[in-house]
PDB file of C-alpha atoms in Angstrom:
ATOM      1  CA  MET A   1     -15.110  24.022   0.646  1.00 89.00           C
ATOM      2  CA  LYS A   2     -12.628  21.964   1.988  1.00 93.00           C
ATOM      3  CA  ILE A   3     -13.695  18.334   3.889  1.00 95.00           C
ATOM      4  CA  ALA A   4     -11.215  16.407   5.644  1.00 94.00           C
ATOM      5  CA  ILE A   5     -12.235  12.786   6.858  1.00 96.00           C
ATOM      6  CA  VAL A   6     -10.407  11.238   9.640  1.00 94.00           C
ATOM      7  CA  ALA A   7     -10.931   7.125   9.472  1.00 91.00           C
ATOM      8  CA  ASP A   8      -9.869   3.836  10.724  1.00 91.00           C
ATOM      9  CA  LYS A   9      -9.096   1.235   9.612  1.00 85.00           C
ATOM     10  CA  LYS A  10     -12.625  -0.099   8.825  1.00 88.00           C
ATOM     11  CA  ALA A  11     -14.135   0.012   6.211  1.00 86.00           C
ATOM     12  CA  GLY A  12     -17.816   0.777   7.144  1.00 87.00           C
ATOM     13  CA  HIS A  13     -16.274   3.630   8.639  1.00 93.00           C
ATOM     14  CA  LEU A  14     -13.997   5.052   5.814  1.00 94.00           C
ATOM     15  CA  SER A  15     -17.457   4.536   3.460  1.00 93.00           C
ATOM     16  CA  GLN A  16     -19.800   6.291   5.015  1.00 95.00           C
ATOM     17  CA  CYS A  17     -17.394   9.769   5.638  1.00 96.00           C
ATOM     18  CA  LEU A  18     -16.805   9.543   2.016  1.00 95.00           C
ATOM     19  CA  GLY A  19     -20.434   9.490   0.991  1.00 95.00           C
ATOM     20  CA  LEU A  20     -21.413  12.150   3.677  1.00 96.00           C
ATOM     21  CA  ARG A  21     -18.420  14.168   1.729  1.00 96.00           C
ATOM     22  CA  GLU A  22     -19.970  13.283  -1.860  1.00 95.00           C
ATOM     23  CA  ILE A  23     -23.498  14.710  -0.239  1.00 95.00           C
ATOM     24  CA  ILE A  24     -22.196  17.805   0.538  1.00 94.00           C
ATOM     25  CA  GLN A  25     -20.265  18.260  -2.598  1.00 92.00           C
ATOM     26  CA  LYS A  26     -18.636  16.062  -5.105  1.00 89.00           C
ATOM     27  CA  TYR A  27     -14.777  15.675  -4.269  1.00 85.00           C
ATOM     28  CA  ASN A  28     -11.539  13.650  -4.318  1.00 83.00           C
ATOM     29  CA  LYS A  29     -12.455  10.734  -2.685  1.00 81.00           C
ATOM     30  CA  GLU A  30      -8.251   9.926  -2.353  1.00 83.00           C
ATOM     31  CA  LYS A  31      -7.955  13.996  -1.376  1.00 90.00           C
ATOM     32  CA  ASP A  32      -7.760  14.785   2.594  1.00 93.00           C
ATOM     33  CA  VAL A  33      -8.532  11.300   4.390  1.00 93.00           C
ATOM     34  CA  PHE A  34      -6.762  11.029   6.979  1.00 90.00           C
ATOM     35  CA  ILE A  35      -6.157   7.789   8.256  1.00 89.00           C
ATOM     36  CA  LEU A  36      -5.474   6.773  11.877  1.00 86.00           C
ATOM     37  CA  GLY A  37      -1.720   5.431  12.482  1.00 82.00           C
ATOM     38  CA  LYS A  38      -0.251   6.834   9.326  1.00 85.00           C
ATOM     39  CA  ASP A  39      -1.421  10.219   8.834  1.00 82.00           C
ATOM     40  CA  LEU A  40      -2.622  11.282  12.554  1.00 80.00           C
ATOM     41  CA  TYR A  41      -0.521   9.385  15.492  1.00 75.00           C
ATOM     42  CA  PHE A  42      -3.183   8.354  18.388  1.00 72.00           C
ATOM     43  CA  LEU A  43      -2.407   6.218  21.517  1.00 69.00           C
ATOM     44  CA  PRO A  44      -3.200   2.188  22.056  1.00 74.00           C
ATOM     45  CA  GLY A  45      -7.075   1.916  23.351  1.00 69.00           C
ATOM     46  CA  PHE A  46      -6.897   1.105  27.303  1.00 67.00           C
ATOM     47  CA  ILE A  47      -4.293   4.268  27.404  1.00 70.00           C
ATOM     48  CA  GLU A  48      -6.450   6.899  25.541  1.00 68.00           C
ATOM     49  CA  ARG A  49      -9.145   5.273  27.262  1.00 69.00           C
ATOM     50  CA  ILE A  50      -7.807   5.741  30.674  1.00 68.00           C
ATOM     51  CA  PHE A  51      -5.896   9.675  29.863  1.00 65.00           C
ATOM     52  CA  THR A  52     -10.061  10.301  28.399  1.00 65.00           C
ATOM     53  CA  LEU A  53     -11.282   9.214  32.261  1.00 63.00           C
ATOM     54  CA  ILE A  54      -9.219  11.827  33.213  1.00 65.00           C
ATOM     55  CA  SER A  55      -9.006  14.663  31.472  1.00 68.00           C
ATOM     56  CA  GLU A  56      -9.730  14.818  27.749  1.00 68.00           C
ATOM     57  CA  LYS A  57      -8.535  17.946  27.739  1.00 71.00           C
ATOM     58  CA  LEU A  58      -5.101  16.634  28.568  1.00 73.00           C
ATOM     59  CA  TYR A  59      -5.550  14.001  26.356  1.00 72.00           C
ATOM     60  CA  LEU A  60      -6.206  16.378  23.354  1.00 72.00           C
ATOM     61  CA  PHE A  61      -3.353  18.286  24.805  1.00 76.00           C
ATOM     62  CA  LEU A  62      -0.857  14.895  24.192  1.00 76.00           C
ATOM     63  CA  MET A  63      -2.749  14.278  20.988  1.00 74.00           C
ATOM     64  CA  LYS A  64      -1.784  17.918  19.230  1.00 78.00           C
ATOM     65  CA  LEU A  65       1.749  16.832  20.709  1.00 79.00           C
ATOM     66  CA  MET A  66       2.227  14.112  18.711  1.00 79.00           C
ATOM     67  CA  ASN A  67       0.524  15.671  15.909  1.00 77.00           C
ATOM     68  CA  PRO A  68       2.309  18.865  15.504  1.00 77.00           C
ATOM     69  CA  SER A  69       1.923  19.289  11.703  1.00 78.00           C
ATOM     70  CA  VAL A  70      -2.483  19.807  12.325  1.00 75.00           C
ATOM     71  CA  VAL A  71      -1.825  23.578  12.652  1.00 68.00           C
ATOM     72  CA  ASP A  72      -0.702  23.705   9.190  1.00 77.00           C
ATOM     73  CA  PHE A  73      -3.953  22.573   7.621  1.00 83.00           C
ATOM     74  CA  ASN A  74      -7.546  24.021   6.923  1.00 87.00           C
ATOM     75  CA  TYR A  75     -10.913  22.831   6.277  1.00 92.00           C
ATOM     76  CA  ASP A  76     -14.030  23.879   6.064  1.00 93.00           C
ATOM     77  CA  PHE A  77     -15.994  20.588   7.466  1.00 94.00           C
ATOM     78  CA  VAL A  78     -14.032  17.299   9.381  1.00 95.00           C
ATOM     79  CA  LEU A  79     -15.550  13.833   9.268  1.00 97.00           C
ATOM     80  CA  CYS A  80     -15.427  10.753  11.190  1.00 96.00           C
ATOM     81  CA  SER A  81     -17.184   7.527  12.091  1.00 95.00           C
ATOM     82  CA  GLY A  82     -15.948   5.155  14.573  1.00 92.00           C
ATOM     83  CA  SER A  83     -15.079   5.707  18.198  1.00 88.00           C
ATOM     84  CA  ARG A  84     -10.820   5.790  17.580  1.00 88.00           C
ATOM     85  CA  THR A  85     -11.833   8.739  15.294  1.00 92.00           C
ATOM     86  CA  VAL A  86     -13.921  11.478  17.602  1.00 91.00           C
ATOM     87  CA  ILE A  87     -10.296  12.678  19.338  1.00 87.00           C
ATOM     88  CA  PRO A  88      -8.323  13.172  16.391  1.00 88.00           C
ATOM     89  CA  ALA A  89     -11.472  14.719  14.339  1.00 91.00           C
ATOM     90  CA  TYR A  90     -12.022  17.116  17.202  1.00 90.00           C
ATOM     91  CA  LEU A  91      -7.959  18.134  17.029  1.00 85.00           C
ATOM     92  CA  LEU A  92      -8.362  18.789  13.743  1.00 90.00           C
ATOM     93  CA  ALA A  93     -11.159  20.045  13.619  1.00 91.00           C
ATOM     94  CA  LYS A  94     -10.293  22.859  16.455  1.00 87.00           C
ATOM     95  CA  SER A  95      -7.038  23.474  14.818  1.00 84.00           C
ATOM     96  CA  SER A  96      -8.581  24.410  11.678  1.00 85.00           C
ATOM     97  CA  GLY A  97     -11.439  26.527  12.856  1.00 89.00           C
ATOM     98  CA  ALA A  98     -13.820  23.881  11.152  1.00 93.00           C
ATOM     99  CA  LYS A  99     -17.462  22.597  11.831  1.00 94.00           C
ATOM    100  CA  VAL A 100     -17.371  18.557  12.697  1.00 96.00           C
ATOM    101  CA  ILE A 101     -19.409  15.753  12.207  1.00 97.00           C
ATOM    102  CA  TYR A 102     -19.599  12.231  13.470  1.00 97.00           C
ATOM    103  CA  ILE A 103     -21.442   9.566  11.551  1.00 97.00           C
ATOM    104  CA  GLY A 104     -22.626   6.931  14.120  1.00 93.00           C
ATOM    105  CA  THR A 105     -23.876   6.731  17.560  1.00 91.00           C
ATOM    106  CA  PRO A 106     -22.085   9.245  19.487  1.00 91.00           C
ATOM    107  CA  LYS A 107     -19.871   7.132  22.644  1.00 84.00           C
ATOM    108  CA  PHE A 108     -17.702  10.625  24.895  1.00 82.00           C
ATOM    109  CA  ARG A 109     -18.785  13.633  26.859  1.00 84.00           C
ATOM    110  CA  LEU A 110     -16.700  15.642  23.591  1.00 85.00           C
ATOM    111  CA  MET A 111     -18.652  14.734  21.023  1.00 92.00           C
ATOM    112  CA  LYS A 112     -21.848  16.587  23.120  1.00 93.00           C
ATOM    113  CA  LYS A 113     -19.303  19.774  21.620  1.00 92.00           C
ATOM    114  CA  PHE A 114     -19.068  18.523  17.743  1.00 95.00           C
ATOM    115  CA  ASP A 115     -21.375  20.315  15.100  1.00 95.00           C
ATOM    116  CA  GLY A 116     -22.865  17.992  14.609  1.00 95.00           C
ATOM    117  CA  ILE A 117     -24.173  13.514  14.489  1.00 96.00           C
ATOM    118  CA  VAL A 118     -25.669  11.665  11.659  1.00 96.00           C
ATOM    119  CA  SER A 119     -27.167   9.545  13.149  1.00 94.00           C
ATOM    120  CA  THR A 120     -30.409   7.009  12.285  1.00 92.00           C
ATOM    121  CA  LYS A 121     -31.077   6.194  15.298  1.00 90.00           C
ATOM    122  CA  LYS A 122     -34.205   8.785  16.997  1.00 84.00           C
ATOM    123  CA  ASP A 123     -34.067   8.345  20.959  1.00 85.00           C
ATOM    124  CA  ILE A 124     -29.850   9.702  21.524  1.00 90.00           C
ATOM    125  CA  SER A 125     -29.993  12.445  24.117  1.00 90.00           C
ATOM    126  CA  ASN A 126     -30.820  15.652  23.378  1.00 89.00           C
ATOM    127  CA  VAL A 127     -27.757  16.988  24.812  1.00 92.00           C
ATOM    128  CA  TYR A 128     -26.311  16.075  20.920  1.00 94.00           C
ATOM    129  CA  LYS A 129     -26.619  17.697  17.994  1.00 94.00           C
ATOM    130  CA  ILE A 130     -28.459  14.934  16.000  1.00 94.00           C
ATOM    131  CA  ILE A 131     -28.877  14.836  12.124  1.00 94.00           C
ATOM    132  CA  SER A 132     -31.404  12.227  11.593  1.00 93.00           C
ATOM    133  CA  THR A 133     -31.564   9.726   8.531  1.00 95.00           C
ATOM    134  CA  ASP A 134     -33.223   7.180   7.516  1.00 94.00           C
ATOM    135  CA  LEU A 135     -30.478   6.319   5.345  1.00 95.00           C
ATOM    136  CA  PRO A 136     -26.556   6.345   6.580  1.00 93.00           C
ATOM    137  CA  PRO A 137     -24.472   7.713   3.509  1.00 95.00           C
ATOM    138  CA  THR A 138     -21.973   5.278   2.150  1.00 95.00           C
ATOM    139  CA  LYS A 139     -19.411   5.767  -0.792  1.00 93.00           C
ATOM    140  CA  PHE A 140     -22.275   4.601  -3.140  1.00 94.00           C
ATOM    141  CA  SER A 141     -24.385   7.198  -5.183  1.00 94.00           C
ATOM    142  CA  PRO A 142     -27.215   6.506  -7.503  1.00 96.00           C
ATOM    143  CA  TYR A 143     -27.328   5.605 -10.783  1.00 95.00           C
ATOM    144  CA  SER A 144     -27.592   7.743 -13.391  1.00 91.00           C
ATOM    145  CA  GLU A 145     -28.796   5.908 -16.007  1.00 88.00           C
ATOM    146  CA  LYS A 146     -30.195   2.015 -16.131  1.00 88.00           C
ATOM    147  CA  LYS A 147     -27.934   0.319 -18.017  1.00 82.00           C
ATOM    148  CA  SER A 148     -28.902  -3.321 -19.400  1.00 82.00           C
ATOM    149  CA  ALA A 149     -28.334  -5.704 -17.038  1.00 81.00           C
ATOM    150  CA  ILE A 150     -27.106  -9.224 -17.608  1.00 84.00           C
ATOM    151  CA  LYS A 151     -30.127 -12.149 -16.478  1.00 88.00           C
ATOM    152  CA  GLN A 152     -27.472 -13.292 -13.400  1.00 91.00           C
ATOM    153  CA  SER A 153     -27.312 -13.300 -10.038  1.00 95.00           C
ATOM    154  CA  LEU A 154     -25.023 -11.452  -7.685  1.00 96.00           C
ATOM    155  CA  ILE A 155     -24.322 -12.540  -4.560  1.00 96.00           C
ATOM    156  CA  LEU A 156     -22.698 -10.677  -1.636  1.00 97.00           C
ATOM    157  CA  ILE A 157     -21.623 -12.698   1.769  1.00 95.00           C
ATOM    158  CA  GLY A 158     -21.129 -11.715   4.908  1.00 92.00           C
ATOM    159  CA  GLY A 159     -20.109 -14.230   8.047  1.00 91.00           C
ATOM    160  CA  ASP A 160     -20.382 -14.298  11.844  1.00 90.00           C
ATOM    161  CA  GLY A 161     -20.996 -10.960  13.665  1.00 83.00           C
ATOM    162  CA  SER A 162     -23.542  -8.515  13.784  1.00 80.00           C
ATOM    163  CA  GLY A 163     -26.388 -11.103  15.771  1.00 83.00           C
ATOM    164  CA  TYR A 164     -25.721 -14.111  13.043  1.00 87.00           C
ATOM    165  CA  ASP A 165     -23.704 -16.905  14.025  1.00 90.00           C
ATOM    166  CA  TYR A 166     -23.585 -19.343  10.957  1.00 90.00           C
ATOM    167  CA  GLY A 167     -22.769 -24.039  10.682  1.00 89.00           C
ATOM    168  CA  GLU A 168     -20.912 -25.054   8.345  1.00 90.00           C
ATOM    169  CA  SER A 169     -24.419 -26.372   7.232  1.00 92.00           C
ATOM    170  CA  ASP A 170     -25.843 -22.697   6.133  1.00 92.00           C
ATOM    171  CA  TRP A 171     -22.582 -23.023   4.142  1.00 92.00           C
ATOM    172  CA  TYR A 172     -23.032 -25.813   2.365  1.00 91.00           C
ATOM    173  CA  ARG A 173     -26.400 -24.919   2.338  1.00 92.00           C
ATOM    174  CA  LEU A 174     -26.308 -21.827   0.578  1.00 92.00           C
ATOM    175  CA  ALA A 175     -23.486 -23.268  -2.832  1.00 90.00           C
ATOM    176  CA  PHE A 176     -26.381 -26.136  -2.850  1.00 90.00           C
ATOM    177  CA  GLU A 177     -29.301 -23.711  -3.390  1.00 91.00           C
ATOM    178  CA  PHE A 178     -27.098 -21.245  -6.055  1.00 90.00           C
ATOM    179  CA  LYS A 179     -25.482 -24.776  -7.799  1.00 87.00           C
ATOM    180  CA  ASN A 180     -27.851 -23.919 -10.874  1.00 87.00           C
ATOM    181  CA  ILE A 181     -28.271 -20.414 -10.808  1.00 89.00           C
ATOM    182  CA  ASN A 182     -26.161 -18.183 -13.242  1.00 91.00           C
ATOM    183  CA  THR A 183     -24.179 -16.230  -9.958  1.00 93.00           C
ATOM    184  CA  THR A 184     -21.095 -14.274  -8.983  1.00 96.00           C
ATOM    185  CA  PHE A 185     -20.014 -14.105  -5.723  1.00 96.00           C
ATOM    186  CA  VAL A 186     -18.712 -11.657  -3.739  1.00 96.00           C
ATOM    187  CA  ASN A 187     -16.898 -12.752  -0.123  1.00 95.00           C
ATOM    188  CA  SER A 188     -16.621  -9.595   2.602  1.00 92.00           C
ATOM    189  CA  ARG A 189     -13.585  -9.891   5.622  1.00 90.00           C
ATOM    190  CA  ARG A 190     -15.709 -11.845   7.680  1.00 91.00           C
ATOM    191  CA  THR A 191     -15.960 -14.985   5.723  1.00 94.00           C
ATOM    192  CA  PRO A 192     -15.205 -17.439   6.668  1.00 92.00           C
ATOM    193  CA  LYS A 193     -12.398 -19.147   4.446  1.00 93.00           C
ATOM    194  CA  PHE A 194     -14.030 -22.469   4.472  1.00 92.00           C
ATOM    195  CA  ALA A 195     -17.532 -21.400   3.194  1.00 92.00           C
ATOM    196  CA  TRP A 196     -15.224 -19.560   0.109  1.00 94.00           C
ATOM    197  CA  ASP A 197     -13.586 -22.360  -0.654  1.00 92.00           C
ATOM    198  CA  ASN A 198     -16.325 -24.563  -0.571  1.00 88.00           C
ATOM    199  CA  LEU A 199     -18.289 -22.326  -3.133  1.00 89.00           C
ATOM    200  CA  LYS A 200     -15.601 -22.280  -5.109  1.00 91.00           C
ATOM    201  CA  GLU A 201     -15.217 -26.119  -5.075  1.00 88.00           C
ATOM    202  CA  ASN A 202     -19.119 -26.586  -5.597  1.00 83.00           C
ATOM    203  CA  SER A 203     -19.854 -24.132  -8.043  1.00 85.00           C
ATOM    204  CA  GLY A 204     -21.943 -24.381 -11.151  1.00 81.00           C
ATOM    205  CA  PRO A 205     -20.663 -24.013 -14.798  1.00 85.00           C
ATOM    206  CA  ASN A 206     -21.894 -20.557 -15.109  1.00 87.00           C
ATOM    207  CA  GLN A 207     -20.507 -19.035 -11.933  1.00 92.00           C
ATOM    208  CA  THR A 208     -17.396 -16.223 -11.083  1.00 93.00           C
ATOM    209  CA  PHE A 209     -16.629 -15.555  -7.844  1.00 95.00           C
ATOM    210  CA  LEU A 210     -14.942 -11.225  -6.450  1.00 94.00           C
ATOM    211  CA  ASP A 211     -12.879 -11.734  -3.482  1.00 93.00           C
ATOM    212  CA  LEU A 212     -13.855  -7.925  -2.525  1.00 89.00           C
ATOM    213  CA  GLU A 213     -10.258  -7.656  -1.430  1.00 88.00           C
ATOM    214  CA  ASP A 214      -8.187  -8.155  -4.776  1.00 90.00           C
ATOM    215  CA  THR A 215     -11.460  -6.263  -6.434  1.00 92.00           C
ATOM    216  CA  PRO A 216     -11.489  -2.218  -7.418  1.00 92.00           C
ATOM    217  CA  PHE A 217     -14.216  -0.298  -6.118  1.00 91.00           C
ATOM    218  CA  GLU A 218     -15.016   0.503 -10.029  1.00 92.00           C
ATOM    219  CA  LYS A 219     -15.078  -3.196 -10.836  1.00 94.00           C
ATOM    220  CA  LEU A 220     -16.970  -3.505  -7.651  1.00 94.00           C
ATOM    221  CA  GLN A 221     -19.728  -1.223  -8.608  1.00 94.00           C
ATOM    222  CA  ASP A 222     -20.220  -2.482 -12.143  1.00 94.00           C
ATOM    223  CA  ALA A 223     -20.690  -5.585 -11.482  1.00 94.00           C
ATOM    224  CA  ILE A 224     -23.467  -4.234  -8.945  1.00 96.00           C
ATOM    225  CA  ASP A 225     -24.853  -2.187 -12.030  1.00 95.00           C
ATOM    226  CA  THR A 226     -24.474  -4.874 -14.617  1.00 94.00           C
ATOM    227  CA  HIS A 227     -25.871  -7.850 -12.840  1.00 96.00           C
ATOM    228  CA  SER A 228     -30.100  -8.501 -12.779  1.00 95.00           C
ATOM    229  CA  HIS A 229     -30.398  -9.737  -9.677  1.00 96.00           C
ATOM    230  CA  ILE A 230     -28.839  -8.319  -6.286  1.00 97.00           C
ATOM    231  CA  PHE A 231     -28.937 -11.027  -2.832  1.00 97.00           C
ATOM    232  CA  VAL A 232     -27.253 -10.310   0.687  1.00 97.00           C
ATOM    233  CA  THR A 233     -26.525 -12.104   3.376  1.00 96.00           C
ATOM    234  CA  ALA A 234     -28.739 -10.373   6.715  1.00 93.00           C
ATOM    235  CA  ASP A 235     -25.911 -10.157   8.858  1.00 92.00           C
ATOM    236  CA  SER A 236     -24.054  -7.545   6.044  1.00 91.00           C
ATOM    237  CA  THR A 237     -26.230  -4.455   7.169  1.00 91.00           C
ATOM    238  CA  SER A 238     -23.760  -2.279   5.466  1.00 90.00           C
ATOM    239  CA  MET A 239     -23.765  -3.988   2.268  1.00 94.00           C
ATOM    240  CA  ILE A 240     -27.905  -4.109   1.975  1.00 96.00           C
ATOM    241  CA  VAL A 241     -27.245  -0.287   2.606  1.00 96.00           C
ATOM    242  CA  GLU A 242     -24.949   0.719   0.105  1.00 95.00           C
ATOM    243  CA  ILE A 243     -26.645  -1.600  -2.372  1.00 97.00           C
ATOM    244  CA  LEU A 244     -29.335   0.503  -1.541  1.00 97.00           C
ATOM    245  CA  THR A 245     -27.661   3.648  -2.361  1.00 97.00           C
ATOM    246  CA  ARG A 246     -26.851   2.627  -5.594  1.00 97.00           C
ATOM    247  CA  GLY A 247     -30.877   2.717  -6.005  1.00 97.00           C
ATOM    248  CA  TYR A 248     -31.082  -1.246  -6.604  1.00 98.00           C
ATOM    249  CA  PHE A 249     -33.423  -3.222  -4.360  1.00 98.00           C
ATOM    250  CA  VAL A 250     -32.336  -6.072  -2.653  1.00 98.00           C
ATOM    251  CA  ASN A 251     -32.745  -9.583  -1.592  1.00 98.00           C
ATOM    252  CA  VAL A 252     -31.431  -9.820   1.928  1.00 97.00           C
ATOM    253  CA  ILE A 253     -30.814 -14.494   2.190  1.00 96.00           C
ATOM    254  CA  GLU A 254     -31.390 -15.093   6.060  1.00 93.00           C
ATOM    255  CA  LEU A 255     -29.543 -18.087   5.768  1.00 90.00           C
ATOM    256  CA  ARG A 256     -30.763 -18.490   9.868  1.00 85.00           C
ATOM    257  CA  GLY A 257     -31.488 -16.384  12.996  1.00 77.00           C
ATOM    258  CA  PRO A 258     -30.778 -13.550  14.176  1.00 82.00           C
ATOM    259  CA  ILE A 259     -29.560 -14.703  17.860  1.00 80.00           C
ATOM    260  CA  LYS A 260     -30.855 -11.510  19.677  1.00 77.00           C
ATOM    261  CA  ARG A 261     -31.990  -8.436  17.632  1.00 79.00           C
ATOM    262  CA  GLU A 262     -29.939  -5.145  17.636  1.00 79.00           C
ATOM    263  CA  HIS A 263     -30.507  -1.649  16.235  1.00 82.00           C
ATOM    264  CA  HIS A 264     -29.606  -2.714  12.954  1.00 83.00           C
ATOM    265  CA  HIS A 265     -32.313  -5.277  11.945  1.00 87.00           C
ATOM    266  CA  GLU A 266     -34.382  -2.158  12.925  1.00 90.00           C
ATOM    267  CA  ILE A 267     -32.976  -0.641   9.949  1.00 90.00           C
ATOM    268  CA  ILE A 268     -33.239  -3.497   7.920  1.00 92.00           C
ATOM    269  CA  SER A 269     -37.054  -3.837   9.010  1.00 93.00           C
ATOM    270  CA  SER A 270     -37.774  -0.384   8.161  1.00 95.00           C
ATOM    271  CA  PHE A 271     -36.513  -0.560   5.601  1.00 96.00           C
ATOM    272  CA  GLU A 272     -38.756  -4.298   4.020  1.00 96.00           C
ATOM    273  CA  ASP A 273     -41.705  -2.258   5.627  1.00 96.00           C
ATOM    274  CA  LYS A 274     -40.894   0.257   2.752  1.00 96.00           C
ATOM    275  CA  GLY A 275     -40.587  -2.068  -0.261  1.00 97.00           C
ATOM    276  CA  LEU A 276     -37.063  -1.251  -0.894  1.00 97.00           C
ATOM    277  CA  LEU A 277     -35.973  -5.027  -0.353  1.00 97.00           C
ATOM    278  CA  ARG A 278     -36.971  -8.784   0.751  1.00 97.00           C
ATOM    279  CA  ILE A 279     -36.215 -10.870   3.505  1.00 96.00           C
ATOM    280  CA  LEU A 280     -36.078 -14.427   2.418  1.00 96.00           C
ATOM    281  CA  ARG A 281     -34.915 -17.490   3.608  1.00 94.00           C
ATOM    282  CA  LEU A 282     -33.010 -20.470   1.090  1.00 92.00           C
ATOM    283  CA  ASN A 283     -36.153 -21.775   0.125  1.00 92.00           C
ATOM    284  CA  GLN A 284     -37.497 -18.769  -1.109  1.00 94.00           C
ATOM    285  CA  LEU A 285     -35.297 -17.720  -3.711  1.00 92.00           C
ATOM    286  CA  HIS A 286     -37.914 -18.122  -6.767  1.00 92.00           C
ATOM    287  CA  LEU A 287     -39.386 -15.075  -4.336  1.00 95.00           C
ATOM    288  CA  SER A 288     -36.602 -12.723  -5.393  1.00 95.00           C
ATOM    289  CA  GLU A 289     -37.062  -9.509  -7.217  1.00 96.00           C
ATOM    290  CA  ASP A 290     -35.254  -7.668  -9.904  1.00 96.00           C
ATOM    291  CA  LYS A 291     -32.795  -5.125  -8.786  1.00 97.00           C
ATOM    292  CA  TYR A 292     -34.852  -1.552 -10.631  1.00 95.00           C
ATOM    293  CA  GLN A 293     -37.681  -0.956  -8.818  1.00 95.00           C
ATOM    294  CA  GLU A 294     -37.977   3.235  -9.742  1.00 94.00           C
ATOM    295  CA  LYS A 295     -39.278   4.056  -5.687  1.00 97.00           C
ATOM    296  CA  VAL A 296     -35.675   2.665  -4.137  1.00 97.00           C
ATOM    297  CA  LYS A 297     -34.223   5.447  -6.399  1.00 97.00           C
ATOM    298  CA  GLU A 298     -36.826   8.157  -5.118  1.00 97.00           C
ATOM    299  CA  PHE A 299     -36.066   6.991  -1.557  1.00 97.00           C
ATOM    300  CA  VAL A 300     -32.455   7.482  -1.854  1.00 97.00           C
ATOM    301  CA  VAL A 301     -32.547  10.544  -3.610  1.00 97.00           C
ATOM    302  CA  ALA A 302     -35.180  12.482  -1.415  1.00 97.00           C
ATOM    303  CA  GLU A 303     -32.738  11.281   1.912  1.00 97.00           C
ATOM    304  CA  ARG A 304     -29.469  12.132   0.464  1.00 96.00           C
ATOM    305  CA  ASP A 305     -31.140  15.826  -0.343  1.00 96.00           C
ATOM    306  CA  ALA A 306     -32.418  16.084   3.048  1.00 96.00           C
ATOM    307  CA  LEU A 307     -29.581  15.166   4.225  1.00 96.00           C
ATOM    308  CA  LYS A 308     -27.119  17.147   2.786  1.00 96.00           C
ATOM    309  CA  SER A 309     -30.081  20.573   3.099  1.00 95.00           C
ATOM    310  CA  LYS A 310     -29.394  19.738   7.289  1.00 93.00           C
ATOM    311  CA  VAL A 311     -25.597  19.204   7.286  1.00 93.00           C
ATOM    312  CA  LEU A 312     -25.679  23.026   5.060  1.00 90.00           C
ATOM    313  CA  ASP A 313     -27.437  24.537   7.674  1.00 87.00           C
ATOM    314  CA  LEU A 314     -24.320  24.358   9.818  1.00 78.00           C
ATOM    315  CA  LEU A 315     -22.771  26.761   8.070  1.00 69.00           C
TER     316      LEU A 315
END
């Protein structure tokens, strides 16, 4: 079975597609991934919106003219995530005679024609073919065997966004609270430069730093596998889900907020209710828990098996 991915430049969207493809069947991660603007051409966002409002068929026709080589491909499934990928993925699927699946919340009328929408939301209109899941797929998969973990904490930090707005004092407090703890810090694209620099300048004797942009996936996964306690800031839902998908318990650090509750906050709360993670304030770090908890891996394996079964029913 040949499976293609249409991806934008957001790492989280690509991660979900890679994860779902891996759930369906083992697949070379580098193969058959079409990046918008590189492998598939499309119009700027505001022009795209105008054409889709006038006629989605017209825009599909223009996309076909811009990407004449799509007729040369032949796939069984096309997966996509992110609103910009919807029309290019549909075009590739129709040209291949493939099933097409979107991961996320549907936003276009065209998506009524999709063969499936993988979503954590339960209140989406039944005009869409919803494949519900409590655990979104990610590029991580459950660990196969336990590794002997060092007594050290891995801290994955995010930044403003997802309903959170941090101040300088929050980042200084984070550095202070972890200064005397054996720690490896990992940043993200949203981590403020001053906050990352401050962590380094005020680091303790047993602290190391991994810049995510310069860290290969294998090295990041190794860090996740070899640390005994894993922390993620509450704004980073995608990183929280990725750690859970690896089969590990997560200690979620709530620096402050959120300013407003969004759907992903409900997802995190549901995980806490299931005992898969724990939300902590910075004065509660002593309540953190070890990453190895069998119920986490059991939940992940069950969710992945259920999702695979639902997707393969499309065949």
